[in-house]
Structures are given as structure tokens and as C-alpha cells.
PDB file of C-alpha atoms in Angstrom:
ATOM      1  CA  MET A  20     174.481 115.211 127.332  1.00 41.00           C
ATOM      2  CA  LYS A  21     172.034 117.392 127.789  1.00 44.00           C
ATOM      3  CA  ALA A  22     169.263 117.439 125.926  1.00 47.00           C
ATOM      4  CA  GLN A  23     166.050 114.917 126.237  1.00 56.00           C
ATOM      5  CA  GLU A  24     166.341 111.845 124.727  1.00 73.00           C
ATOM      6  CA  LYS A  25     163.627 110.596 122.731  1.00 92.00           C
ATOM      7  CA  PHE A  26     165.078 107.709 120.809  1.00 95.00           C
ATOM      8  CA  SER A  27     168.385 105.527 121.438  1.00 96.00           C
ATOM      9  CA  VAL A  28     169.807 101.839 120.387  1.00 97.00           C
ATOM     10  CA  ASN A  29     171.974 100.632 122.480  1.00 97.00           C
ATOM     11  CA  VAL A  30     174.934  97.012 122.595  1.00 98.00           C
ATOM     12  CA  ASP A  31     176.193  96.195 125.442  1.00 98.00           C
ATOM     13  CA  LEU A  32     178.959  94.173 126.729  1.00 98.00           C
ATOM     14  CA  LYS A  33     179.598  92.841 130.265  1.00 98.00           C
ATOM     15  CA  THR A  34     181.470  90.191 132.976  1.00 97.00           C
ATOM     16  CA  GLU A  35     181.777  89.423 135.891  1.00 97.00           C
ATOM     17  CA  PRO A  36     184.210  86.612 137.062  1.00 95.00           C
ATOM     18  CA  THR A  37     183.990  84.404 139.792  1.00 93.00           C
ATOM     19  CA  ASP A  38     186.008  82.189 141.815  1.00 88.00           C
ATOM     20  CA  LYS A  39     183.957  79.301 140.086  1.00 89.00           C
ATOM     21  CA  VAL A  40     181.393  80.303 137.235  1.00 93.00           C
ATOM     22  CA  ASP A  41     182.276  83.352 135.072  1.00 94.00           C
ATOM     23  CA  PHE A  42     178.753  85.072 133.870  1.00 96.00           C
ATOM     24  CA  ASN A  43     179.359  87.128 130.044  1.00 97.00           C
ATOM     25  CA  GLU A  44     176.850  89.344 129.196  1.00 98.00           C
ATOM     26  CA  THR A  45     175.668  91.018 125.770  1.00 98.00           C
ATOM     27  CA  ASN A  46     172.379  93.491 125.725  1.00 98.00           C
ATOM     28  CA  ALA A  47     171.181  94.889 123.303  1.00 98.00           C
ATOM     29  CA  GLY A  48     167.866  97.665 123.408  1.00 98.00           C
ATOM     30  CA  VAL A  49     165.780  99.942 121.466  1.00 97.00           C
ATOM     31  CA  PHE A  50     164.667 103.608 123.370  1.00 97.00           C
ATOM     32  CA  PHE A  51     161.389 106.191 122.593  1.00 96.00           C
ATOM     33  CA  SER A  52     159.405 108.223 124.674  1.00 96.00           C
ATOM     34  CA  ARG A  53     157.440 110.845 123.418  1.00 95.00           C
ATOM     35  CA  THR A  54     155.119 113.555 125.123  1.00 94.00           C
ATOM     36  CA  ILE A  55     151.127 113.076 124.841  1.00 93.00           C
ATOM     37  CA  SER A  56     150.157 116.393 125.971  1.00 93.00           C
ATOM     38  CA  SER A  57     151.731 119.009 128.140  1.00 92.00           C
ATOM     39  CA  LYS A  58     150.923 116.600 130.692  1.00 95.00           C
ATOM     40  CA  SER A  59     151.620 113.617 130.026  1.00 96.00           C
ATOM     41  CA  SER A  60     154.115 111.497 128.661  1.00 96.00           C
ATOM     42  CA  ILE A  61     155.197 107.834 127.971  1.00 97.00           C
ATOM     43  CA  LYS A  62     158.227 105.877 127.945  1.00 97.00           C
ATOM     44  CA  ASN A  63     158.993 102.306 125.869  1.00 98.00           C
ATOM     45  CA  THR A  64     162.333 100.093 126.441  1.00 98.00           C
ATOM     46  CA  LEU A  65     162.497  96.753 124.023  1.00 98.00           C
ATOM     47  CA  SER A  66     165.923  94.894 125.525  1.00 98.00           C
ATOM     48  CA  TYR A  67     166.776  91.703 124.951  1.00 98.00           C
ATOM     49  CA  THR A  68     169.786  89.982 126.308  1.00 98.00           C
ATOM     50  CA  ASN A  69     172.062  86.577 126.322  1.00 98.00           C
ATOM     51  CA  LEU A  70     174.189  85.293 129.581  1.00 97.00           C
ATOM     52  CA  ASN A  71     176.845  82.887 129.187  1.00 96.00           C
ATOM     53  CA  LEU A  72     178.084  81.240 131.868  1.00 94.00           C
ATOM     54  CA  SER A  73     181.429  78.933 131.883  1.00 92.00           C
ATOM     55  CA  TYR A  74     182.195  76.735 135.014  1.00 90.00           C
ATOM     56  CA  ASP A  75     185.185  76.026 136.780  1.00 84.00           C
ATOM     57  CA  LYS A  76     186.268  71.644 136.928  1.00 75.00           C
ATOM     58  CA  ASP A  77     185.098  70.803 139.774  1.00 65.00           C
ATOM     59  CA  SER A  78     181.180  72.766 139.349  1.00 62.00           C
ATOM     60  CA  PHE A  79     177.618  71.819 137.481  1.00 65.00           C
ATOM     61  CA  LYS A  80     177.942  72.503 134.065  1.00 64.00           C
ATOM     62  CA  SER A  81     174.613  71.658 132.612  1.00 71.00           C
ATOM     63  CA  ILE A  82     173.375  75.549 132.155  1.00 87.00           C
ATOM     64  CA  ASP A  83     175.424  77.506 130.136  1.00 89.00           C
ATOM     65  CA  GLN A  84     173.221  80.611 128.195  1.00 93.00           C
ATOM     66  CA  LEU A  85     170.324  82.125 130.135  1.00 96.00           C
ATOM     67  CA  ARG A  86     168.281  84.871 128.186  1.00 97.00           C
ATOM     68  CA  GLN A  87     165.752  87.551 128.212  1.00 98.00           C
ATOM     69  CA  ILE A  88     163.284  89.076 126.414  1.00 98.00           C
ATOM     70  CA  GLN A  89     161.854  92.262 127.696  1.00 98.00           C
ATOM     71  CA  ASP A  90     159.267  94.869 127.359  1.00 98.00           C
ATOM     72  CA  LYS A  91     159.179  98.040 130.082  1.00 98.00           C
ATOM     73  CA  PHE A  92     155.912 100.894 129.081  1.00 98.00           C
ATOM     74  CA  GLU A  93     156.264 103.161 131.315  1.00 98.00           C
ATOM     75  CA  PHE A  94     152.807 106.493 131.184  1.00 98.00           C
ATOM     76  CA  SER A  95     153.935 109.606 133.056  1.00 97.00           C
ATOM     77  CA  HIS A  96     151.185 112.263 133.924  1.00 97.00           C
ATOM     78  CA  GLU A  97     150.997 115.173 135.615  1.00 96.00           C
ATOM     79  CA  ILE A  98     147.566 114.674 138.160  1.00 95.00           C
ATOM     80  CA  LEU A  99     148.402 118.435 140.371  1.00 93.00           C
ATOM     81  CA  ASN A 100     151.659 121.187 139.957  1.00 91.00           C
ATOM     82  CA  ALA A 101     154.724 119.176 140.919  1.00 93.00           C
ATOM     83  CA  VAL A 102     152.845 115.865 141.305  1.00 97.00           C
ATOM     84  CA  LYS A 103     153.241 113.627 138.704  1.00 97.00           C
ATOM     85  CA  LEU A 104     151.896 110.047 139.037  1.00 97.00           C
ATOM     86  CA  ILE A 105     154.186 107.271 137.222  1.00 98.00           C
ATOM     87  CA  PHE A 106     152.909 103.039 136.227  1.00 97.00           C
ATOM     88  CA  SER A 107     154.911 100.618 134.453  1.00 98.00           C
ATOM     89  CA  LEU A 108     154.954  98.178 133.673  1.00 98.00           C
ATOM     90  CA  THR A 109     156.898  95.239 131.964  1.00 98.00           C
ATOM     91  CA  PRO A 110     156.043  91.438 130.017  1.00 98.00           C
ATOM     92  CA  THR A 111     159.068  89.451 130.324  1.00 97.00           C
ATOM     93  CA  ALA A 112     159.933  86.103 129.452  1.00 97.00           C
ATOM     94  CA  ASN A 113     162.786  84.508 131.222  1.00 97.00           C
ATOM     95  CA  PHE A 114     164.673  81.390 129.154  1.00 95.00           C
ATOM     96  CA  GLN A 115     167.127  78.276 128.932  1.00 92.00           C
ATOM     97  CA  HIS A 116     167.089  77.816 125.078  1.00 90.00           C
ATOM     98  CA  ASN A 117     163.728  77.556 123.944  1.00 89.00           C
ATOM     99  CA  LEU A 118     160.722  80.038 124.574  1.00 92.00           C
ATOM    100  CA  ASP A 119     157.891  78.110 125.448  1.00 90.00           C
ATOM    101  CA  PHE A 120     154.462  80.435 126.571  1.00 92.00           C
ATOM    102  CA  SER A 121     154.856  79.369 129.764  1.00 90.00           C
ATOM    103  CA  ASP A 122     158.817  81.390 130.566  1.00 94.00           C
ATOM    104  CA  LEU A 123     156.009  84.681 130.234  1.00 96.00           C
ATOM    105  CA  SER A 124     155.231  86.377 133.123  1.00 96.00           C
ATOM    106  CA  LEU A 125     154.415  90.475 134.213  1.00 97.00           C
ATOM    107  CA  LEU A 126     156.713  93.149 136.858  1.00 98.00           C
ATOM    108  CA  GLY A 127     155.581  96.712 136.551  1.00 97.00           C
ATOM    109  CA  SER A 128     155.822  99.974 139.130  1.00 98.00           C
ATOM    110  CA  PHE A 129     153.677 102.442 140.788  1.00 97.00           C
ATOM    111  CA  GLU A 130     155.349 105.733 141.921  1.00 98.00           C
ATOM    112  CA  ILE A 131     154.135 108.824 143.235  1.00 98.00           C
ATOM    113  CA  SER A 132     157.039 112.306 141.968  1.00 97.00           C
ATOM    114  CA  ARG A 133     156.215 115.046 143.805  1.00 97.00           C
ATOM    115  CA  GLN A 134     158.834 118.074 143.325  1.00 96.00           C
ATOM    116  CA  LEU A 135     159.996 119.165 146.641  1.00 96.00           C
ATOM    117  CA  ASN A 136     161.466 122.200 144.692  1.00 95.00           C
ATOM    118  CA  SER A 137     163.289 123.593 141.363  1.00 93.00           C
ATOM    119  CA  LYS A 138     166.171 121.300 142.731  1.00 96.00           C
ATOM    120  CA  THR A 139     164.963 118.269 144.589  1.00 97.00           C
ATOM    121  CA  THR A 140     162.240 115.350 143.988  1.00 97.00           C
ATOM    122  CA  LEU A 141     160.435 113.100 145.779  1.00 98.00           C
ATOM    123  CA  ASN A 142     159.154 109.657 144.465  1.00 98.00           C
ATOM    124  CA  ILE A 143     157.760 106.610 146.687  1.00 98.00           C
ATOM    125  CA  GLY A 144     155.685 104.057 145.631  1.00 98.00           C
ATOM    126  CA  ALA A 145     155.500  99.371 145.333  1.00 98.00           C
ATOM    127  CA  SER A 146     157.297  97.347 141.978  1.00 97.00           C
ATOM    128  CA  ARG A 147     156.940  94.114 141.440  1.00 97.00           C
ATOM    129  CA  THR A 148     160.568  93.248 140.533  1.00 97.00           C
ATOM    130  CA  ALA A 149     163.160  90.049 140.207  1.00 96.00           C
ATOM    131  CA  ILE A 150     165.961  92.052 141.620  1.00 96.00           C
ATOM    132  CA  PHE A 151     166.411  89.445 144.574  1.00 95.00           C
ATOM    133  CA  GLY A 152     166.089  86.790 142.229  1.00 92.00           C
ATOM    134  CA  ASN A 153     162.471  86.451 142.408  1.00 92.00           C
ATOM    135  CA  PRO A 154     159.242  88.068 140.969  1.00 94.00           C
ATOM    136  CA  LYS A 155     158.304  90.167 144.242  1.00 95.00           C
ATOM    137  CA  PHE A 156     155.970  93.085 145.644  1.00 97.00           C
ATOM    138  CA  LEU A 157     159.347  95.878 146.870  1.00 97.00           C
ATOM    139  CA  PRO A 158     158.995  98.856 148.531  1.00 97.00           C
ATOM    140  CA  VAL A 159     160.683 101.829 146.100  1.00 97.00           C
ATOM    141  CA  ALA A 160     161.383 105.587 146.848  1.00 97.00           C
ATOM    142  CA  SER A 161     164.324 107.708 146.565  1.00 97.00           C
ATOM    143  CA  LEU A 162     165.079 111.254 146.120  1.00 98.00           C
ATOM    144  CA  ASN A 163     166.515 113.478 143.328  1.00 98.00           C
ATOM    145  CA  TYR A 164     168.812 116.499 143.699  1.00 98.00           C
ATOM    146  CA  LYS A 165     170.031 118.956 141.448  1.00 97.00           C
ATOM    147  CA  ILE A 166     173.424 120.211 143.046  1.00 96.00           C
ATOM    148  CA  ASN A 167     175.008 122.517 140.409  1.00 95.00           C
ATOM    149  CA  GLU A 168     174.740 122.666 136.260  1.00 92.00           C
ATOM    150  CA  ASN A 169     177.544 119.775 136.162  1.00 95.00           C
ATOM    151  CA  ALA A 170     176.109 117.858 138.929  1.00 97.00           C
ATOM    152  CA  ASN A 171     173.561 115.409 140.339  1.00 97.00           C
ATOM    153  CA  LEU A 172     172.466 113.716 144.051  1.00 98.00           C
ATOM    154  CA  LEU A 173     170.468 110.305 143.525  1.00 98.00           C
ATOM    155  CA  VAL A 174     169.452 108.554 146.818  1.00 98.00           C
ATOM    156  CA  GLY A 175     167.152 105.543 147.146  1.00 97.00           C
ATOM    157  CA  PHE A 176     166.057 102.147 147.280  1.00 97.00           C
ATOM    158  CA  PRO A 177     166.125 100.104 144.628  1.00 96.00           C
ATOM    159  CA  ASP A 178     169.162 102.529 142.719  1.00 97.00           C
ATOM    160  CA  SER A 179     171.881 104.917 144.183  1.00 98.00           C
ATOM    161  CA  LYS A 180     173.778 107.767 142.492  1.00 98.00           C
ATOM    162  CA  ILE A 181     176.024 110.751 141.796  1.00 98.00           C
ATOM    163  CA  SER A 182     176.839 112.419 138.569  1.00 98.00           C
ATOM    164  CA  TYR A 183     178.861 114.965 137.847  1.00 98.00           C
ATOM    165  CA  SER A 184     179.908 116.483 133.662  1.00 96.00           C
ATOM    166  CA  ASN A 185     183.164 118.846 133.255  1.00 93.00           C
ATOM    167  CA  ASN A 186     182.023 119.058 129.745  1.00 92.00           C
ATOM    168  CA  ILE A 187     179.189 118.533 127.075  1.00 90.00           C
ATOM    169  CA  ARG A 188     180.779 115.702 126.071  1.00 94.00           C
ATOM    170  CA  ASN A 189     181.645 113.647 129.412  1.00 96.00           C
ATOM    171  CA  LYS A 190     179.588 112.252 132.202  1.00 97.00           C
ATOM    172  CA  PHE A 191     181.100 110.486 134.141  1.00 98.00           C
ATOM    173  CA  SER A 192     178.960 108.223 137.972  1.00 98.00           C
ATOM    174  CA  LEU A 193     179.077 105.985 140.942  1.00 98.00           C
ATOM    175  CA  ASN A 194     175.977 104.051 140.948  1.00 98.00           C
ATOM    176  CA  ASN A 195     175.249 101.494 143.696  1.00 98.00           C
ATOM    177  CA  SER A 196     172.090  98.774 142.533  1.00 97.00           C
ATOM    178  CA  PHE A 197     170.215  95.663 144.011  1.00 97.00           C
ATOM    179  CA  ASN A 198     169.485  93.957 141.097  1.00 96.00           C
ATOM    180  CA  GLY A 199     168.673  90.096 139.413  1.00 96.00           C
ATOM    181  CA  ASN A 200     167.198  88.156 137.378  1.00 97.00           C
ATOM    182  CA  PHE A 201     165.460  84.899 137.234  1.00 96.00           C
ATOM    183  CA  TYR A 202     165.325  82.099 134.512  1.00 96.00           C
ATOM    184  CA  ASN A 203     163.185  79.348 133.550  1.00 94.00           C
ATOM    185  CA  LEU A 204     165.116  76.451 132.951  1.00 91.00           C
ATOM    186  CA  ASP A 205     164.101  74.046 129.389  1.00 86.00           C
ATOM    187  CA  VAL A 206     164.355  70.593 131.274  1.00 72.00           C
ATOM    188  CA  GLN A 207     164.817  69.068 135.144  1.00 56.00           C
ATOM    189  CA  ASN A 208     168.945  68.900 135.799  1.00 50.00           C
ATOM    190  CA  ASN A 209     170.496  66.278 136.221  1.00 49.00           C
ATOM    191  CA  ILE A 210     172.185  66.978 139.739  1.00 55.00           C
ATOM    192  CA  ASN A 211     168.248  67.716 140.846  1.00 57.00           C
ATOM    193  CA  ASN A 212     165.103  66.700 140.159  1.00 62.00           C
ATOM    194  CA  ASN A 213     163.479  69.926 141.286  1.00 79.00           C
ATOM    195  CA  ALA A 214     165.290  72.235 139.859  1.00 86.00           C
ATOM    196  CA  VAL A 215     163.186  74.183 137.654  1.00 90.00           C
ATOM    197  CA  LYS A 216     164.081  77.642 137.644  1.00 93.00           C
ATOM    198  CA  ALA A 217     167.879  78.921 137.995  1.00 94.00           C
ATOM    199  CA  VAL A 218     168.210  82.826 139.715  1.00 96.00           C
ATOM    200  CA  LEU A 219     170.914  85.608 140.209  1.00 97.00           C
ATOM    201  CA  SER A 220     171.622  88.732 142.450  1.00 97.00           C
ATOM    202  CA  GLN A 221     173.150  90.912 143.591  1.00 97.00           C
ATOM    203  CA  MET A 222     174.860  93.998 144.820  1.00 97.00           C
ATOM    204  CA  THR A 223     176.153  96.294 142.126  1.00 98.00           C
ATOM    205  CA  THR A 224     178.830  99.543 142.960  1.00 98.00           C
ATOM    206  CA  SER A 225     180.966 100.718 140.501  1.00 98.00           C
ATOM    207  CA  PHE A 226     181.865 103.403 137.876  1.00 98.00           C
ATOM    208  CA  GLU A 227     180.456 104.369 134.366  1.00 98.00           C
ATOM    209  CA  TYR A 228     182.366 107.044 132.178  1.00 98.00           C
ATOM    210  CA  GLU A 229     180.045 108.410 128.537  1.00 97.00           C
ATOM    211  CA  ARG A 230     181.760 110.388 125.899  1.00 97.00           C
ATOM    212  CA  ASN A 231     179.829 111.770 123.502  1.00 96.00           C
ATOM    213  CA  VAL A 232     182.524 110.096 120.366  1.00 94.00           C
ATOM    214  CA  GLU A 233     180.021 111.848 117.629  1.00 90.00           C
ATOM    215  CA  LYS A 234     177.309 113.859 117.350  1.00 89.00           C
ATOM    216  CA  ASN A 235     174.454 112.095 118.111  1.00 93.00           C
ATOM    217  CA  TRP A 236     177.088 108.401 118.970  1.00 96.00           C
ATOM    218  CA  PHE A 237     177.879 107.605 122.824  1.00 97.00           C
ATOM    219  CA  LEU A 238     180.194 105.058 124.335  1.00 97.00           C
ATOM    220  CA  ASN A 239     180.311 103.839 128.130  1.00 97.00           C
ATOM    221  CA  PHE A 240     182.121 102.345 130.170  1.00 98.00           C
ATOM    222  CA  LYS A 241     182.090 100.691 133.261  1.00 98.00           C
ATOM    223  CA  ALA A 242     184.267  98.952 135.884  1.00 98.00           C
ATOM    224  CA  GLY A 243     182.991  98.549 139.726  1.00 98.00           C
ATOM    225  CA  TYR A 244     182.269  94.918 142.320  1.00 98.00           C
ATOM    226  CA  ASN A 245     179.174  92.680 142.885  1.00 97.00           C
ATOM    227  CA  PHE A 246     179.336  92.302 146.131  1.00 96.00           C
ATOM    228  CA  ASP A 247     176.753  89.449 148.633  1.00 95.00           C
ATOM    229  CA  LYS A 248     176.505  88.072 144.620  1.00 96.00           C
ATOM    230  CA  LYS A 249     174.223  84.889 144.250  1.00 95.00           C
ATOM    231  CA  TYR A 250     173.824  81.751 142.003  1.00 95.00           C
ATOM    232  CA  LYS A 251     171.161  79.352 142.973  1.00 94.00           C
ATOM    233  CA  LEU A 252     169.271  76.524 141.178  1.00 92.00           C
ATOM    234  CA  THR A 253     165.375  76.248 143.128  1.00 92.00           C
ATOM    235  CA  ASP A 254     162.282  74.251 142.417  1.00 89.00           C
ATOM    236  CA  SER A 255     158.820  74.783 141.913  1.00 87.00           C
ATOM    237  CA  LYS A 256     158.477  76.137 144.969  1.00 88.00           C
ATOM    238  CA  ASP A 257     161.237  78.563 145.425  1.00 89.00           C
ATOM    239  CA  HIS A 258     163.171  76.502 147.054  1.00 91.00           C
ATOM    240  CA  ILE A 259     166.321  75.831 146.635  1.00 92.00           C
ATOM    241  CA  VAL A 260     168.034  72.569 145.078  1.00 89.00           C
ATOM    242  CA  HIS A 261     171.942  74.247 144.819  1.00 88.00           C
ATOM    243  CA  ASP A 262     173.539  77.081 145.915  1.00 91.00           C
ATOM    244  CA  TYR A 263     176.296  77.429 143.459  1.00 90.00           C
ATOM    245  CA  ASN A 264     178.087  79.454 146.054  1.00 91.00           C
ATOM    246  CA  ILE A 265     180.086  81.745 143.650  1.00 92.00           C
ATOM    247  CA  GLY A 266     181.034  84.976 145.948  1.00 89.00           C
ATOM    248  CA  ASN A 267     181.883  88.094 145.046  1.00 94.00           C
ATOM    249  CA  GLY A 268     183.391  89.330 141.776  1.00 95.00           C
ATOM    250  CA  TYR A 269     184.728  92.083 140.270  1.00 96.00           C
ATOM    251  CA  VAL A 270     182.311  93.947 136.890  1.00 97.00           C
ATOM    252  CA  LEU A 271     183.614  95.212 133.914  1.00 98.00           C
ATOM    253  CA  GLY A 272     181.520  96.546 131.370  1.00 98.00           C
ATOM    254  CA  ILE A 273     182.048  98.854 127.648  1.00 98.00           C
ATOM    255  CA  GLY A 274     178.483  99.757 125.227  1.00 98.00           C
ATOM    256  CA  ILE A 275     177.780 101.843 122.652  1.00 98.00           C
ATOM    257  CA  LYS A 276     174.929 103.281 122.010  1.00 97.00           C
ATOM    258  CA  TYR A 277     173.441 106.019 119.404  1.00 96.00           C
ATOM    259  CA  LYS A 278     170.249 108.591 120.855  1.00 93.00           C
ATOM    260  CA  GLN A 279     168.256 111.207 119.707  1.00 90.00           C
TER     261      GLN A 279
END
């Protein structure tokens, strides 16, 4: 659990039911990291996500699946003693059924990381992200504090987390994150001729447990709640043309990972 992760493959299943729409997500990803020199390193995560939507009898039902292919490349370089630059590029394709060149978009971030002392690290920067649904530039900041050998605290935006390991096989964490996404629709929806994009966003508070079941194999369990959850259809100028008013709901997830 404490060893640096250099390569991993994961598959995750997640369900998020609400009063009007149920969201069931399958995600698969491959991650690797490599140290280039004593001061530089790279990380890369390639992932595919399939989101299935089920509606109640009174809701508009034309959108049953949404998909994403994403590749996040991160480069880290130490420019001064205890000061790093962290730069990431994230090309992503968000689509309904048919992948097209117009579905491609570019996200990314730029951060400065300063290790204040042996236990505390401060990160500040900016990112182009879709955590509120549509891609936009937002500030990011975090303070990471190592409480002791078994516990760690991360406070920041968009993610905060406190984690604890009682032994080498178990890891518990309490997380809070702002997260969202957008998907380009294949054709104009008959609910409104101007709808070209599906937009989702929420704030998620969750408890996670990761168990090292055997050597390189890990199981992950997640339970939590989505606050301020939104699901909307928008036009080409990001104006809302239909709001599903889905309300809040819980989230449950399970995953398996191989890492070394």
C-alpha cells in the first residue's frame, strides 16, 4: 500500500440513482509512471467510461448512453529545492454513440508545488476542467499534510480527502470532490431542436475502503451521497434548453485494480 505505484489497470462499476434518472457507470483505465531523471517524472492515464441512463416513466428517454475516452499526461519537474512545476494535458472525446472529430476537446492544468516542511506540501495553479459541466478555466489549490505514518490530510479545491491505513493491507478515506462532465449528442433531440450537449455536475461526499487482497490485487468499495446534482441539455451557446431536475442521490461503487 505504501509503495509507489508505477503501473496499474483498473475496472470500476458505479451506480447513482435519483428520483427521475438512474446513472450506471463502467470505467476502465490504464496508468503508468516513470522517473526520467532525479528532478523529472511523467505519468499517463488512459481511460474509457460508459454511462448508462434509465428514466422514470414521465421523463424524456432519448439519451440512453454517454461515453468518454480520455488520456491524461502529466509532467513534473523540480525547478528549485522543494519547488516543482506540474503540467498536464488531457485530450478527451465525449460523445453519445458515434465518435466524431468534433467531439474532441483539450483539458489540462498547470500547478506549482512547494514542500513547506517534511509533512506539508502546498499546491496552487489553474486548470481547464469540466467539473461544473462545461469546460472552463478555474483556480486549483490544495494543502497536503502528513498527520503521521498512517494518516494523511488533503484540503483543497476541487478535491479534499482524509485517509488512514491501520495496516499494510487496508486503506480508509473520506472524500469530498466537485465533479462533472459534458457529452456531445449525435443528433438534435426532439424535445428541443437546439439541444446539442448533455451536461452533468455534482458535489460528492463519499467513504472509500481499499483492500489489498493478494499481492498486486486490490479491491475498492465506495459509498456516498451526491449534493446539488444536475443533469441538463444545452444548445451550442451553453444555454439550457431542458433541465431534468433530478435532485440529489446516493452513490455506490466497487472496483478491482492490479498495480505494481
